[in-house]
């Protein structure tokens, strides 16, 4: 199914934010950015106060009639509500406003439809849109000139207008089957990485927190990054070498927002599975945002909803704007809890690399190694990890190395090379008397 009308249409739009006692978690500026991202030409942004939602119009008949007057006066084509509306509420509002009405979920889905680029991303967007539209088919057959496309109509396109619930359900089942194949393919890749003891570090965070910019710097990549909401939709994985760790896989995922509908989370499970199966999560936070605490809470809610049970390192980004210093804050000795960085200027990235190394490999320690000339392969591996502090030779021609590395990683290298650990480490070899399995990376 092809995606229609990717280019924003710049529809004349009124935004409606409703502050309700039971739904008071709203961000007016974020709502405006979402609408602009979809291509809306915002002529009015109305703020409505209610004790509780009206079951028929959400905002009440009186306020709906006031908006109808403005719609006619300004020749408005679209009204967007910053809350989830029921299908009945959308139909009732369209009848009284005489223009199209969409809710927050429909708005986000439209942005997703514009940003999806990969086959997997398009499948997930289409499934989410069909699920959202399935209860709104009656409205879609109305005479509201919905054939031309526009915000909330991009994606599946006109074919939805000509189908019924049975055909819609068949299409959704087909999409779920195809996404299941994507999940199985990803699962096989993860199993291979786990077998090879390759950890995965996944970036998560609120949309526009700087995840993709940080990803590009760490992975030396060119993933699209921009100062806009949902700049990145499709998951991106890169294999790279990390000091003190070796090979790891870095994953960038879709950003989160507040009040993200459960249906959207379900549809994007294939993307979010990289988060579920990661060895470590980097929760990227915009430290310059006035809504930082609310954004952190929104991400934690989604992570809890999808069942994430993975160690998390908080990365406070954009310190060049917030004025904070680059630093690591430890929850306890050698257990980093948060790192302050700037992906834009590069401040604190060395501290971030150190913190990730400690999170994955444990406490870093100094070791003095004695290597015979024939142990050159181990020396090369240590140099590749960039953990060697100094190098000298003794009177017997043996190599003396001082390294700063996690005990788990050092023992792993020695045992993989089938070398005598007691000869290399001397007295310190006793601390490695435990089975290697006890040092395994937690997943």
JSON list of C-alpha atoms in Angstrom, two decimals, residues 2 6-7 9-10 14 53 76-77 83 116 122 135 154 193 196 222 269 293 307 314 327 354 359 384 418 432 440:
[
{"chain": "A", "resi": 2, "resn": "UNK", "atom": "CA", "xyz": [1.59, 3.24, -1.12]},
{"chain": "A", "resi": 6, "resn": "UNK", "atom": "CA", "xyz": [4.14, 12.96, 1.98]},
{"chain": "A", "resi": 7, "resn": "UNK", "atom": "CA", "xyz": [4.72, 16.66, 1.35]},
{"chain": "A", "resi": 9, "resn": "UNK", "atom": "CA", "xyz": [-0.03, 20.58, 2.61]},
{"chain": "A", "resi": 10, "resn": "UNK", "atom": "CA", "xyz": [0.01, 23.61, 4.95]},
{"chain": "A", "resi": 14, "resn": "UNK", "atom": "CA", "xyz": [-6.91, 25.79, 14.58]},
{"chain": "A", "resi": 53, "resn": "UNK", "atom": "CA", "xyz": [-14.45, 15.95, 29.22]},
{"chain": "A", "resi": 76, "resn": "UNK", "atom": "CA", "xyz": [-10.32, 26.82, 8.51]},
{"chain": "A", "resi": 77, "resn": "UNK", "atom": "CA", "xyz": [-9.75, 23.40, 6.94]},
{"chain": "A", "resi": 83, "resn": "UNK", "atom": "CA", "xyz": [-6.08, 14.90, 23.45]},
{"chain": "A", "resi": 116, "resn": "UNK", "atom": "CA", "xyz": [8.98, 6.52, 7.66]},
{"chain": "A", "resi": 122, "resn": "UNK", "atom": "CA", "xyz": [6.30, 1.90, 6.71]},
{"chain": "A", "resi": 135, "resn": "UNK", "atom": "CA", "xyz": [-13.20, 2.60, 14.45]},
{"chain": "A", "resi": 154, "resn": "UNK", "atom": "CA", "xyz": [-1.63, 10.61, 4.76]},
{"chain": "A", "resi": 193, "resn": "UNK", "atom": "CA", "xyz": [25.47, -11.05, 18.84]},
{"chain": "A", "resi": 196, "resn": "UNK", "atom": "CA", "xyz": [29.53, -13.76, 20.30]},
{"chain": "A", "resi": 222, "resn": "UNK", "atom": "CA", "xyz": [25.22, 10.10, 9.23]},
{"chain": "A", "resi": 269, "resn": "UNK", "atom": "CA", "xyz": [7.14, -3.08, 19.22]},
{"chain": "A", "resi": 293, "resn": "UNK", "atom": "CA", "xyz": [11.45, 16.46, 34.51]},
{"chain": "A", "resi": 307, "resn": "UNK", "atom": "CA", "xyz": [8.46, -4.05, 30.07]},
{"chain": "A", "resi": 314, "resn": "UNK", "atom": "CA", "xyz": [21.07, 8.88, 32.11]},
{"chain": "A", "resi": 327, "resn": "UNK", "atom": "CA", "xyz": [30.85, 15.30, 34.67]},
{"chain": "A", "resi": 354, "resn": "UNK", "atom": "CA", "xyz": [34.22, 5.77, 30.34]},
{"chain": "A", "resi": 359, "resn": "UNK", "atom": "CA", "xyz": [28.34, 0.04, 33.21]},
{"chain": "A", "resi": 384, "resn": "UNK", "atom": "CA", "xyz": [42.90, -2.11, 20.18]},
{"chain": "A", "resi": 418, "resn": "UNK", "atom": "CA", "xyz": [44.26, -19.95, 26.06]},
{"chain": "A", "resi": 432, "resn": "UNK", "atom": "CA", "xyz": [39.97, -14.62, 39.03]},
{"chain": "A", "resi": 440, "resn": "UNK", "atom": "CA", "xyz": [29.10, -12.44, 32.10]}
]
